[in-house]
CSV table of C-alpha atoms in Angstrom, one decimal:
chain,number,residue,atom,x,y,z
A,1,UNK,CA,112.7,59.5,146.0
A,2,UNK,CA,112.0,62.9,147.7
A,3,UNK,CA,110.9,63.4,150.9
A,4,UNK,CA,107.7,65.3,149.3
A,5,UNK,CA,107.4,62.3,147.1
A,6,UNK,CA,107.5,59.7,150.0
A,7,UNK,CA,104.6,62.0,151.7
A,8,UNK,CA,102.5,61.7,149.2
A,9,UNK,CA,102.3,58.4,148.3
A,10,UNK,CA,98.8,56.9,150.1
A,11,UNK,CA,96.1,54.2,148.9
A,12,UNK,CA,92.8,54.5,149.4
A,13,UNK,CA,91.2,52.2,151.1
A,14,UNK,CA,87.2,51.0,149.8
A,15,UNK,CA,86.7,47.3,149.5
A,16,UNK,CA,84.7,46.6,152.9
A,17,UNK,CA,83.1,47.9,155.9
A,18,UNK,CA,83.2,47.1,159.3
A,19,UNK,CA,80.1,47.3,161.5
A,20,UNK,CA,79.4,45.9,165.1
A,21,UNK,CA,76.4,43.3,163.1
A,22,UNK,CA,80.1,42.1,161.3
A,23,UNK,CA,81.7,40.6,164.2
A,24,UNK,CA,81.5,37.2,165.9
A,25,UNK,CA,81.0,37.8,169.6
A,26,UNK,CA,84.4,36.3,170.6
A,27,UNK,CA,87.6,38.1,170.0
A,28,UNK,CA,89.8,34.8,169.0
A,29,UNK,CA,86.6,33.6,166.6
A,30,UNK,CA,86.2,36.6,164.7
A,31,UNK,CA,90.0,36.4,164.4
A,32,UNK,CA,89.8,33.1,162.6
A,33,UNK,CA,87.4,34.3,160.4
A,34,UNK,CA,89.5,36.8,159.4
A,35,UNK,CA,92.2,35.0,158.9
A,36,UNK,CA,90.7,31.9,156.9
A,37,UNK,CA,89.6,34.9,154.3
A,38,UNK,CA,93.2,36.1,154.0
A,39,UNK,CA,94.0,31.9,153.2
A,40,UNK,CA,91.2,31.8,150.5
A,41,UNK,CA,91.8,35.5,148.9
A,42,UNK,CA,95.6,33.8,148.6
A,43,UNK,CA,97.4,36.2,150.5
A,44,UNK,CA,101.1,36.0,150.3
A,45,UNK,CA,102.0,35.2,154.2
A,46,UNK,CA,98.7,35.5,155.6
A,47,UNK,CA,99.8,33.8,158.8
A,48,UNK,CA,103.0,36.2,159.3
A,49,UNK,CA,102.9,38.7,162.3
A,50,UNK,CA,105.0,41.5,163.9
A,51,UNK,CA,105.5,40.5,167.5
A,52,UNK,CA,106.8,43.3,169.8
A,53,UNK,CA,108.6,43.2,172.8
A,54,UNK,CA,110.1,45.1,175.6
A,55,UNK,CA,113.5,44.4,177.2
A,56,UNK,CA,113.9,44.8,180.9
A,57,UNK,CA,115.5,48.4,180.6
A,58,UNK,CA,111.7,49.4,178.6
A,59,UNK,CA,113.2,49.2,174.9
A,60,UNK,CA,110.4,48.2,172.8
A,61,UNK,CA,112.0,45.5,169.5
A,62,UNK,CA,109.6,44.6,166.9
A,63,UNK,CA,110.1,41.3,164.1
A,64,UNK,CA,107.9,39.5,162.5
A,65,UNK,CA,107.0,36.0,162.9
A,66,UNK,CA,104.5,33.2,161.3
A,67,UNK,CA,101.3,31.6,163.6
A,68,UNK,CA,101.1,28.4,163.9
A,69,UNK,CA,97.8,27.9,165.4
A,70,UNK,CA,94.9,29.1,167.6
A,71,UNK,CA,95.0,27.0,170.3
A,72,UNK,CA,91.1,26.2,172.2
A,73,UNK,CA,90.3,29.8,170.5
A,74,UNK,CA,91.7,31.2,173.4
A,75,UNK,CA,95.8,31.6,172.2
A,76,UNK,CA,98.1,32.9,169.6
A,77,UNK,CA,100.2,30.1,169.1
A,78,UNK,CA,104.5,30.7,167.4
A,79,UNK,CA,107.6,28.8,167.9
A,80,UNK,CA,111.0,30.3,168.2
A,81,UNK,CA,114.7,30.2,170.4
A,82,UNK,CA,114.0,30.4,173.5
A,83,UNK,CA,117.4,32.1,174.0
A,84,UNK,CA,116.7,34.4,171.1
A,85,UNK,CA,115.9,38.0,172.1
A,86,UNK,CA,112.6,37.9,172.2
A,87,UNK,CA,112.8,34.6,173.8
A,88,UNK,CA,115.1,36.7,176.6
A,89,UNK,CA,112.8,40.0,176.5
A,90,UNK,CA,109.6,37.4,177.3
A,91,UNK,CA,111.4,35.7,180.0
A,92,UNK,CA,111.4,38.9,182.0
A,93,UNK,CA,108.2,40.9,180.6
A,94,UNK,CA,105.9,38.4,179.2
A,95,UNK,CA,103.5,41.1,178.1
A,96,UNK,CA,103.5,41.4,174.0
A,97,UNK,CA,101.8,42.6,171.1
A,98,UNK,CA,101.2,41.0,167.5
A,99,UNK,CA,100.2,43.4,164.5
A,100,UNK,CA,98.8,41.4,161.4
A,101,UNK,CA,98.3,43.3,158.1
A,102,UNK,CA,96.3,41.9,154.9
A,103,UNK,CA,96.6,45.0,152.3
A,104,UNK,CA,94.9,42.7,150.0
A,105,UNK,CA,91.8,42.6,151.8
A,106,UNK,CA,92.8,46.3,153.7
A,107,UNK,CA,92.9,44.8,157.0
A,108,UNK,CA,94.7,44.9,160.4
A,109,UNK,CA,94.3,43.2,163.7
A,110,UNK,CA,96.1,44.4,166.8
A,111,UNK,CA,96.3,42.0,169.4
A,112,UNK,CA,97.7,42.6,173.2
A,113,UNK,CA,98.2,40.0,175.7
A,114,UNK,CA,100.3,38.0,178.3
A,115,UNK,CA,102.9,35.1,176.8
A,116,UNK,CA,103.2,31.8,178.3
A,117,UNK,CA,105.4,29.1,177.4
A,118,UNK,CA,103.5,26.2,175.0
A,119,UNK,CA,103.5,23.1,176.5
A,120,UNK,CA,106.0,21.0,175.6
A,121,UNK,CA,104.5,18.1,173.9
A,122,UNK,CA,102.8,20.5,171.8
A,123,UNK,CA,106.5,22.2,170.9
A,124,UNK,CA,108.1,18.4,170.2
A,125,UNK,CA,105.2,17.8,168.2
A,126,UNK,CA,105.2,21.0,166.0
A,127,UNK,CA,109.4,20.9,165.7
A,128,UNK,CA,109.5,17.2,164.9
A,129,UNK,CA,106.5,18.0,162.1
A,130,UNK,CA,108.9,20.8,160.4
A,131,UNK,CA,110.9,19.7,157.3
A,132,UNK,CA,114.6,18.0,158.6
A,133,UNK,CA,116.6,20.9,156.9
A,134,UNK,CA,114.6,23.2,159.9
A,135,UNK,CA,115.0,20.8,162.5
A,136,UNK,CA,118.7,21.1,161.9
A,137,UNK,CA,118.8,25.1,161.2
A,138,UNK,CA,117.0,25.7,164.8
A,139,UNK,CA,120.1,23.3,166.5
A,140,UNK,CA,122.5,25.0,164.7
A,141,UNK,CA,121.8,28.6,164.9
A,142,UNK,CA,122.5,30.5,168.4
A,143,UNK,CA,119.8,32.9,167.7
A,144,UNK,CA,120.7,36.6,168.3
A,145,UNK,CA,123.6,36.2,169.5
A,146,UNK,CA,126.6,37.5,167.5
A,147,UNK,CA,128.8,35.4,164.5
A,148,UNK,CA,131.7,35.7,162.7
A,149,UNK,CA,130.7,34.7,158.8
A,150,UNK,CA,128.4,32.9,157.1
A,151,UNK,CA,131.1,30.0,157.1
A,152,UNK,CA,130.6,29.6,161.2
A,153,UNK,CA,126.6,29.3,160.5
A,154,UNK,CA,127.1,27.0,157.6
A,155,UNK,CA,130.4,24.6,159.7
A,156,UNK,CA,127.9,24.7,162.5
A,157,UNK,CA,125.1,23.2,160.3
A,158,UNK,CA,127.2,20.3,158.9
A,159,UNK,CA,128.2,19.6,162.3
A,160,UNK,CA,124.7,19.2,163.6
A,161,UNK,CA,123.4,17.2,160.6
A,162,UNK,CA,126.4,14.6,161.3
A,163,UNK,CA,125.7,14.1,164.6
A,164,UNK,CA,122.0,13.5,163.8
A,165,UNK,CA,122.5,11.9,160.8
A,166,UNK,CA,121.1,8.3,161.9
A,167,UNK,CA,117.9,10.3,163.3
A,168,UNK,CA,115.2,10.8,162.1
A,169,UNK,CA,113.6,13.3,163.3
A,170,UNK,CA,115.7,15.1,165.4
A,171,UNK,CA,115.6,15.5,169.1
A,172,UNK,CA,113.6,19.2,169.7
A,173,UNK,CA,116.3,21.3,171.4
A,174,UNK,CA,116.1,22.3,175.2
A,175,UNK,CA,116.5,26.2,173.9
A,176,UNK,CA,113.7,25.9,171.2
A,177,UNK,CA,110.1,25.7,171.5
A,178,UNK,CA,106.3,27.4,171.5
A,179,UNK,CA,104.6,30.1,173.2
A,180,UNK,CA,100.5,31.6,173.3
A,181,UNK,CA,100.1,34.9,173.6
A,182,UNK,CA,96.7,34.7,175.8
A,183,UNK,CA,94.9,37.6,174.4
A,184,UNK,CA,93.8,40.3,176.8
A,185,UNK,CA,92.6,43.5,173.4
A,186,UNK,CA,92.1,42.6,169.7
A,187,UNK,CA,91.2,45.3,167.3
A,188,UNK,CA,89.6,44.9,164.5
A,189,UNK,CA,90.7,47.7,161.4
A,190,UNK,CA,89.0,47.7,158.3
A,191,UNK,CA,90.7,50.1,155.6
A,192,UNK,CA,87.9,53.2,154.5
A,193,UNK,CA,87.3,56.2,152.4
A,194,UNK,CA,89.0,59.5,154.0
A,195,UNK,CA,91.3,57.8,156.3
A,196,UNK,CA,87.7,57.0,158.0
A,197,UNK,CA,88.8,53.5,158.7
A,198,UNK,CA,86.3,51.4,161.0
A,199,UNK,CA,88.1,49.9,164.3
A,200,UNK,CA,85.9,47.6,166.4
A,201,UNK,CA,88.0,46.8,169.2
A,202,UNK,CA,87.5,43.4,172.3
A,203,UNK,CA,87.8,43.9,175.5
A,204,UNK,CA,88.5,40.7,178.0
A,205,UNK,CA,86.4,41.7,181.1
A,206,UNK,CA,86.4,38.0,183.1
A,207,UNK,CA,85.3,35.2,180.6
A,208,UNK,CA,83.8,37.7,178.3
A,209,UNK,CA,84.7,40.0,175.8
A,210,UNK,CA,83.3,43.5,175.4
A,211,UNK,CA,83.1,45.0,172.4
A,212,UNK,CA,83.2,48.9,171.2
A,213,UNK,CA,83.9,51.4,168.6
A,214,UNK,CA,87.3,53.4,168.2
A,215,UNK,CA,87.5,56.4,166.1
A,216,UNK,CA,90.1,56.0,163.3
């Protein structure tokens, strides 16, 4: 494919509308809302999200990453290595960003906050929940950090699942558990005619959330 050809490929967007009588007055609500119509349209991955982060240094790194819960409404709840890289870029600059996209239903939601580690009955909970094959993987696998073959990852796995083979389920790791993303901005983008696309955006001002218009 052409450059030329790559420029012109576009969809156009005209399923729904966006107005400010939409929206639920609370950011994390209206959120759900969302999401639970992305679950019933049968949206492939309707939970997975791009998390960004920012090392130290200021180098933004992007991946995407499944949610695994809304905690009190007030939380965007994921799981992951907590020596991974974004486990290290969060340890040092907690702020982050999540981008979910439903071109199904031609939506996005932006959401910007501060990360905090889960609690960690809520992580042993969630990692003792996941299938035993997972439990194993997250044990096995230094996240990030640099092998030689597919042969290490796979010795490394058999390894783990002896040593835990009379438990059931296994142990959650020390390196390996949950963290909220405490939303501070959510926008709301609803795909329209003309690249005219509606954006309602929240705002946390104290307790509340204050809601406006952004031009596309």
């Amino acid at each position: 494919m052409t450059d030329q050809q790559l420029a012109a490929l576009r969809q156009t967007y005209s399923q729904r509308t966006l107005t400010e009588a939409d929206v639920q007055p609370h950011a994390v609500r209206q959120f759900r809302a969302w999401l639970e119509e992305a679950i019933s349209a049968q949206l492939e991955e309707p939970t997975a999200m791009t998390l960004a982060t920012v090392s130290e240094a200021g180098q933004p790194a992007a991946r995407v990453v499944l949610l695994k819960g809304l905690p009190d409404d007030e939380g965007f709840l994921f799981f992951t290595n907590y020596d991974s890289r974004k486990g290290q870029e969060l340890a040092t600059s907690p702020l982050a960003a999540l981008t979910f996209f439903w071109p199904g239903l031609e939506r996005q939601v932006r959401v910007e906050g501060r990360v905090e580690k889960a609690p960690e009955s809520v992580s042993t909970e969630y990692f003792q929940s996941r299938p035993r094959a997972s439990q194993v993987g997250a044990w096995a696998s230094p996240q990030s950090q640099p092998i030689h073959s597919r042969q290490e990852l796979e010795q490394r796995e058999q390894e783990v699942a002896d040593r835990f083979a009379s438990e059931q389920p296994l142990p959650r790791p020390p390196h390996w558990g949950g963290y909220v993303l405490r939303p501070q901005r959510v926008e709301f983008w609803q795909g329209r005619p003309s690249r005219l696309h509606d954006r309602i955006v929240f705002e946390r001002v104290g307790l509340e959330w204050r809601l406006s218009r952004l031009a596309p």
